XYZ file of C-alpha atoms in Angstrom:
466
model
C 16.544 -66.503 -79.393
C 20.193 -66.998 -78.778
C 21.972 -64.832 -76.210
C 25.512 -63.503 -76.742
C 27.701 -63.724 -73.672
C 29.741 -60.628 -72.579
C 33.437 -61.097 -72.441
C 35.232 -60.568 -69.236
C 37.433 -57.550 -68.713
C 40.525 -59.714 -68.288
C 39.911 -61.348 -71.674
C 39.473 -57.921 -73.380
C 42.739 -56.615 -71.932
C 44.609 -59.749 -72.970
C 43.311 -59.643 -76.578
C 43.785 -55.816 -77.123
C 47.375 -54.819 -77.821
C 48.853 -52.326 -75.347
C 49.664 -48.807 -76.637
C 52.477 -48.301 -74.085
C 55.955 -49.374 -75.023
C 57.674 -51.639 -72.575
C 60.972 -49.994 -71.775
C 63.880 -52.309 -72.199
C 61.688 -55.317 -72.831
C 62.459 -56.141 -69.288
C 60.415 -59.246 -68.412
C 59.987 -57.797 -64.932
C 58.987 -54.283 -66.281
C 61.293 -52.453 -63.813
C 63.267 -49.280 -64.741
C 66.025 -47.902 -62.569
C 66.289 -44.082 -62.461
C 69.331 -42.373 -60.985
C 70.201 -38.671 -60.516
C 73.786 -37.715 -61.117
C 75.542 -35.202 -58.861
C 75.189 -31.471 -59.703
C 78.664 -30.770 -60.991
C 78.586 -27.084 -61.881
C 82.033 -27.071 -63.448
C 80.961 -29.089 -66.520
C 77.190 -29.098 -66.553
C 75.485 -29.586 -69.975
C 73.849 -26.579 -71.578
C 70.591 -26.287 -73.498
C 70.781 -23.210 -75.754
C 67.731 -21.871 -77.502
C 67.615 -19.055 -80.044
C 64.059 -17.763 -80.343
C 63.522 -16.134 -83.739
C 67.194 -16.489 -84.631
C 69.077 -18.849 -86.902
C 72.826 -19.051 -86.469
C 75.580 -21.082 -88.115
C 76.382 -24.431 -86.565
C 80.141 -24.045 -86.837
C 80.507 -21.420 -84.110
C 82.910 -22.019 -81.237
C 81.851 -20.514 -77.906
C 83.939 -19.577 -74.901
C 82.377 -20.358 -71.559
C 82.451 -17.967 -68.590
C 81.011 -18.226 -65.125
C 80.706 -16.004 -62.062
C 79.267 -16.529 -58.556
C 75.556 -15.969 -58.328
C 74.499 -13.671 -55.434
C 71.911 -15.179 -53.127
C 68.956 -12.829 -53.215
C 66.534 -14.403 -50.765
C 66.413 -17.076 -48.094
C 63.773 -19.202 -49.830
C 66.175 -20.339 -52.530
C 66.875 -23.997 -51.971
C 70.361 -25.280 -51.551
C 70.401 -27.139 -54.854
C 69.945 -23.894 -56.793
C 73.002 -23.271 -59.027
C 75.589 -21.129 -57.333
C 77.196 -19.902 -60.563
C 75.946 -18.145 -63.671
C 76.982 -19.288 -67.124
C 77.688 -17.133 -70.189
C 78.763 -18.246 -73.650
C 80.308 -15.807 -76.109
C 81.886 -15.962 -79.524
C 83.305 -13.454 -82.000
C 84.167 -15.912 -84.713
C 81.544 -14.476 -87.036
C 82.963 -11.665 -89.197
C 80.233 -9.113 -88.337
C 78.135 -10.463 -85.469
C 78.781 -11.264 -81.821
C 76.791 -14.112 -80.267
C 76.112 -14.214 -76.544
C 74.139 -16.792 -74.573
C 72.928 -15.852 -71.102
C 70.903 -17.544 -68.435
C 67.341 -16.428 -67.826
C 66.705 -17.170 -64.192
C 63.637 -19.168 -63.332
C 64.107 -20.434 -59.768
C 60.823 -22.394 -59.956
C 62.054 -24.631 -62.732
C 64.918 -27.102 -62.950
C 65.984 -28.542 -66.271
C 67.448 -32.040 -66.703
C 68.843 -34.128 -69.527
C 67.872 -37.822 -69.439
C 70.206 -40.552 -70.770
C 68.533 -43.948 -71.286
C 70.505 -47.227 -71.297
C 68.229 -49.977 -72.710
C 70.685 -52.762 -72.029
C 70.764 -51.991 -68.318
C 67.200 -50.640 -68.142
C 68.618 -47.511 -66.474
C 67.655 -43.839 -66.890
C 70.176 -41.244 -65.763
C 69.130 -37.607 -65.091
C 71.728 -34.855 -65.324
C 71.002 -31.238 -64.204
C 71.460 -28.784 -67.090
C 71.437 -25.051 -67.808
C 69.084 -23.251 -70.167
C 70.581 -20.322 -72.041
C 69.058 -17.819 -74.474
C 71.206 -17.028 -77.486
C 71.245 -13.462 -78.808
C 73.178 -11.756 -81.649
C 74.341 -8.145 -81.952
C 76.226 -6.206 -84.593
C 79.870 -5.751 -83.761
C 80.953 -2.049 -83.405
C 82.742 -0.630 -86.399
C 85.658 0.761 -84.355
C 86.459 -2.734 -83.035
C 86.227 -4.571 -86.324
C 87.646 -1.927 -88.731
C 89.863 0.624 -86.974
C 89.998 3.932 -88.794
C 93.248 5.134 -90.301
C 95.230 7.949 -88.770
C 94.797 10.026 -91.942
C 91.028 10.297 -91.325
C 90.509 10.566 -87.565
C 87.021 10.608 -86.127
C 85.767 14.174 -85.645
C 85.576 15.255 -81.995
C 82.283 15.898 -80.357
C 82.671 19.704 -80.438
C 83.441 19.534 -84.154
C 80.213 17.632 -84.737
C 78.360 20.286 -82.745
C 79.913 23.003 -84.926
C 78.778 21.160 -88.058
C 75.251 20.989 -86.695
C 75.435 24.670 -85.790
C 76.453 25.600 -89.348
C 73.646 23.487 -90.763
C 70.745 24.323 -88.428
C 71.941 27.185 -86.211
C 70.892 30.805 -86.261
C 72.740 33.454 -88.282
C 74.461 34.736 -85.182
C 75.758 31.307 -84.143
C 76.867 30.512 -87.702
C 78.794 33.777 -87.862
C 80.550 33.012 -84.548
C 81.516 29.494 -85.691
C 82.884 30.775 -88.995
C 84.868 33.464 -87.210
C 86.515 30.889 -84.925
C 87.208 28.625 -87.897
C 88.804 31.441 -89.892
C 91.099 32.386 -87.029
C 92.199 28.782 -86.363
C 95.707 27.620 -87.313
C 95.682 24.418 -89.341
C 98.418 21.935 -90.169
C 100.234 22.392 -93.467
C 98.726 20.396 -96.283
C 95.488 19.757 -94.401
C 93.610 22.902 -95.459
C 91.757 25.181 -93.073
C 90.743 23.807 -89.734
C 87.244 22.372 -89.685
C 86.427 23.628 -86.209
C 88.011 25.444 -83.255
C 88.101 22.238 -81.244
C 89.904 20.223 -83.919
C 92.432 23.002 -84.567
C 93.253 23.313 -80.872
C 93.996 19.632 -80.650
C 96.282 19.617 -83.671
C 99.985 20.016 -83.207
C 101.400 23.218 -84.650
C 104.149 23.000 -87.219
C 107.536 24.617 -86.432
C 106.823 27.718 -88.561
C 103.531 28.458 -86.755
C 105.133 27.818 -83.362
C 107.989 30.212 -84.144
C 105.558 32.950 -85.314
C 103.446 32.647 -82.200
C 106.479 32.608 -79.955
C 107.904 35.749 -81.573
C 104.539 37.478 -81.231
C 104.393 36.717 -77.517
C 107.958 37.915 -76.979
C 107.260 41.160 -78.861
C 104.114 41.775 -76.827
C 106.005 41.300 -73.569
C 108.824 43.648 -74.694
C 106.785 46.390 -76.336
C 103.028 46.359 -75.968
C 101.819 44.011 -73.251
C 102.038 45.666 -69.835
C 103.327 43.714 -66.844
C 101.577 43.298 -63.516
C 103.623 46.159 -62.025
C 102.684 48.450 -64.898
C 98.993 47.670 -64.464
C 99.287 48.399 -60.735
C 101.026 51.707 -61.479
C 98.260 52.677 -63.890
C 95.660 51.843 -61.274
C 97.493 53.911 -58.662
C 97.702 56.933 -60.987
C 93.971 56.740 -61.711
C 92.993 56.716 -58.041
C 91.408 59.906 -56.605
C 94.210 60.892 -54.275
C 97.223 63.234 -54.245
C 100.198 61.802 -56.079
C 102.688 60.376 -53.532
C 106.451 60.471 -53.874
C 107.314 56.785 -53.528
C 111.053 57.476 -53.434
C 110.728 59.633 -50.308
C 112.893 58.836 -47.318
C 110.927 60.898 -44.807
C 107.189 61.094 -44.197
C 107.109 64.863 -44.882
C 108.498 64.232 -48.370
C 105.690 61.849 -49.382
C 103.083 64.614 -49.741
C 104.797 68.040 -49.856
C 102.485 70.697 -48.472
C 103.067 72.928 -51.513
C 101.543 70.259 -53.758
C 98.623 69.582 -51.408
C 97.528 73.250 -51.428
C 98.146 73.779 -55.125
C 101.324 75.848 -54.910
C 102.795 78.646 -52.794
C 100.556 81.224 -54.488
C 97.555 79.638 -52.795
C 99.185 80.065 -49.377
C 100.022 83.696 -50.123
C 96.327 84.374 -50.520
C 95.553 83.020 -47.043
C 95.311 85.899 -44.518
C 95.932 84.881 -40.865
C 96.632 88.279 -39.222
C 93.252 88.206 -37.510
C 93.954 84.840 -35.932
C 97.381 85.915 -34.695
C 95.949 89.062 -33.100
C 93.148 87.170 -31.350
C 95.521 84.563 -29.907
C 97.938 87.307 -28.809
C 95.105 88.945 -26.849
C 94.349 85.568 -25.227
C 91.105 85.065 -27.088
C 89.932 81.718 -28.420
C 89.352 81.534 -32.164
C 86.215 79.749 -33.356
C 85.655 78.568 -36.928
C 83.207 76.303 -38.680
C 85.746 73.453 -38.414
C 86.430 71.578 -35.188
C 89.789 70.365 -36.489
C 90.995 73.866 -37.453
C 89.694 75.607 -34.303
C 91.471 73.181 -31.973
C 94.863 73.763 -33.618
C 94.966 77.539 -34.261
C 96.080 78.432 -30.753
C 99.085 76.113 -30.690
C 100.281 77.214 -34.140
C 99.885 80.932 -33.334
C 101.688 80.678 -29.987
C 104.599 78.876 -31.678
C 104.781 81.615 -34.324
C 104.163 79.114 -37.151
C 102.735 81.432 -39.796
C 103.057 78.803 -42.505
C 101.122 76.343 -40.350
C 98.342 78.906 -39.831
C 98.109 79.488 -43.573
C 97.799 75.700 -44.147
C 94.987 75.576 -41.548
C 93.315 78.502 -43.315
C 93.466 76.644 -46.653
C 92.130 73.476 -45.023
C 89.197 75.501 -43.648
C 88.496 76.806 -47.176
C 88.375 73.248 -48.565
C 85.990 72.101 -45.818
C 83.632 75.050 -46.312
C 83.694 74.640 -50.104
C 82.947 70.931 -49.683
C 79.939 71.656 -47.437
C 78.659 74.247 -49.936
C 78.179 71.597 -52.621
C 74.560 70.848 -53.534
C 73.600 67.194 -54.087
C 72.498 66.508 -57.629
C 69.085 64.858 -57.337
C 68.431 64.524 -61.057
C 66.813 67.913 -61.519
C 66.721 69.395 -64.964
C 69.146 72.131 -65.767
C 71.745 70.864 -63.285
C 75.196 69.876 -64.481
C 76.176 66.237 -64.571
C 77.861 64.753 -61.531
C 77.095 63.734 -58.008
C 77.166 67.331 -56.661
C 76.510 70.729 -58.084
C 78.526 73.849 -57.477
C 76.542 77.007 -56.847
C 76.977 79.980 -59.093
C 79.567 82.477 -57.984
C 77.053 85.018 -56.639
C 75.401 82.476 -54.349
C 78.682 80.775 -53.548
C 80.232 84.129 -52.568
C 77.329 84.748 -50.219
C 77.621 81.304 -48.623
C 81.403 81.520 -48.275
C 81.473 84.955 -46.720
C 84.918 86.190 -45.782
C 86.767 84.466 -48.586
C 88.183 86.217 -51.596
C 86.888 85.738 -55.087
C 90.175 84.387 -56.400
C 90.742 81.723 -53.756
C 87.218 80.384 -54.306
C 87.792 80.201 -58.070
C 91.098 78.431 -57.492
C 89.440 75.634 -55.468
C 86.747 75.312 -58.139
C 89.384 74.881 -60.854
C 91.059 72.074 -58.919
C 88.059 70.003 -57.804
C 85.160 70.804 -60.179
C 84.353 70.024 -63.793
C 86.144 72.090 -66.416
C 82.820 73.171 -67.975
C 81.854 74.977 -64.785
C 85.314 76.433 -64.311
C 86.077 78.278 -61.147
C 83.071 80.562 -61.505
C 80.605 78.023 -60.146
C 77.670 76.313 -61.820
C 79.637 73.182 -62.726
C 79.291 69.602 -61.617
C 81.449 67.589 -59.242
C 81.687 63.857 -59.890
C 82.177 61.148 -57.295
C 85.789 60.786 -58.320
C 86.426 64.490 -57.730
C 84.672 64.434 -54.340
C 86.904 61.530 -53.276
C 89.966 63.413 -54.506
C 88.960 66.466 -52.469
C 88.505 64.379 -49.292
C 91.843 62.592 -49.699
C 93.534 65.990 -50.024
C 91.809 67.080 -46.794
C 93.035 63.935 -45.022
C 96.586 64.353 -46.303
C 96.706 67.996 -45.117
C 95.262 67.015 -41.724
C 97.799 64.247 -41.084
C 100.613 66.597 -42.161
C 99.455 69.350 -39.780
C 99.397 66.883 -36.881
C 102.920 65.648 -37.476
C 101.892 62.464 -39.411
C 100.012 61.023 -36.388
C 96.483 62.392 -36.408
C 93.235 61.720 -34.535
C 90.589 61.322 -37.224
C 87.647 62.182 -34.929
C 87.636 65.942 -35.670
C 87.974 65.505 -39.429
C 85.153 62.947 -39.360
C 82.899 65.493 -37.689
C 83.854 68.208 -40.153
C 83.234 66.001 -43.191
C 79.974 64.706 -41.659
C 80.861 61.090 -42.520
C 81.129 57.823 -40.638
C 84.379 56.702 -39.058
C 84.702 53.709 -41.384
C 84.296 55.928 -44.433
C 86.986 58.355 -43.294
C 89.223 55.389 -42.381
C 89.104 54.216 -45.992
C 90.243 57.642 -47.194
C 93.216 57.602 -44.850
C 94.125 54.091 -45.912
C 93.921 55.196 -49.523
C 96.732 57.726 -48.995
C 98.960 55.120 -47.339
C 98.178 55.635 -43.640
C 97.830 52.888 -41.111
C 94.668 53.462 -39.049
C 94.098 51.871 -35.650
C 93.066 52.526 -32.063
C 95.184 54.939 -30.032
C 97.999 53.688 -27.814
C 98.275 54.483 -24.104
C 100.732 57.304 -24.792
C 98.413 58.767 -27.419
C 95.457 58.521 -25.038
C 97.404 60.488 -22.429
C 98.472 63.101 -24.970
C 94.870 63.530 -26.223
C 93.506 63.545 -22.670
C 90.925 60.777 -23.194
C 90.130 57.625 -21.222
C 89.548 54.048 -22.318
C 85.823 54.591 -22.840
C 86.296 57.692 -24.984
C 89.088 56.023 -26.941
C 86.584 53.614 -28.490
C 85.245 56.518 -30.570
C 88.695 57.602 -31.768
C 90.984 56.271 -34.469
C 94.558 57.376 -35.077
C 96.035 57.644 -38.602
C 99.800 57.173 -38.885
C 101.781 57.986 -42.015
C 104.916 55.826 -41.858
C 107.462 54.503 -44.325
C 107.296 52.252 -46.201
C 103.862 53.200 -47.501
C 101.299 50.458 -47.952
C 98.503 51.216 -50.400
C 95.423 49.030 -50.985
C 95.837 46.777 -53.997
C 93.433 46.921 -56.942
C 91.155 43.912 -56.680
C 90.853 41.841 -59.909
C 87.590 42.202 -61.754
C 86.902 45.764 -60.585
C 86.930 48.618 -63.041
C 89.010 51.684 -62.291
C 86.844 54.723 -61.669
C 87.256 57.201 -64.477
C 87.133 60.921 -64.236
């Protein structure tokens, strides 16, 4: 039996052809590899377009910007600039190639020179190419004859299509009242009409309307202030007065000389002549009867008598607490029988006269009517005006405050409403009133001086109606 000898490994390798290609057919089998410097200004680019095919004739513009260093582990050979390629040469599409950062990978392009058996490696950039549709405004600008509708106009169109009946009615009303340009038809929306330029005819019409309103119908700021002053619950002042006593004539404050003729003061004069002190239900009136009677001022006594009537009539009002059968208003006037009992000592006619001036017309002067808040304020301002006139236009408001049973700040507002300046008493006034510094803290002095200063009507507040 013949034996077959195994071949040696060296013989097998020499007989079998090698599957590896010998680079450069270099007899020595050596290959020199060199790495070129990282020149970021003109580095090669590898652009890939996943899922996108684009024409080959596109010309790109290259852009670069410094790359911010985000962490300390980035090696120094990491590119310091970002690349971007862009082109708008396509009629409808814009192509943009951007870098997708992958700091763990570096891409190189190898250039092999077989004659020199040399392989050169060049660092490269990898960009992803994307395409987007160019905006219509940039590629095809719209003509001036058909401008793009504003945003508010688009909202109005949506409101007319899908809005409620109320919103559609409001939009149509604004559209109908809009002024459109000639030849363009009615305005499509309030917003578009407001942005359009009016033609000369429309401008002239509007200008003439505004001039006519200013001359005839539209009141000025001074007219509005005068209307507000007339509607305020206070006696009507004479603004052209040159003396304080002419601002509020006493005849107008008491409702005429007939009202003073009905005031009987013989009892007061007799009591003062006998050296007796006269007491009334008013602190203000009681403290001033003696001085007026000793001076022989009969007219002043009659004014004090009328002031006492107003104070007692004011305190006889019944608050309206919403009971059935009571007249409308903040207060309720008693019927004449009960009112005559409560105001004992006063004549029937003088009581009816006060009721006619400061109560509702439906109740008349016979009682049973209502007194609104406006009428109550008007009554109190008349009381304050009479008081400051009696005291010679410099009056201590402490006694009137006690008679009206109000707070000092409330009474101060009434005095300010008739044009008085209210403040603490001076040293001379403290000496005249016989009070010290501690007592003066509870006293305020009202002074009626020219020129009068009234509180202005604040914007946004409604004028109180009668």
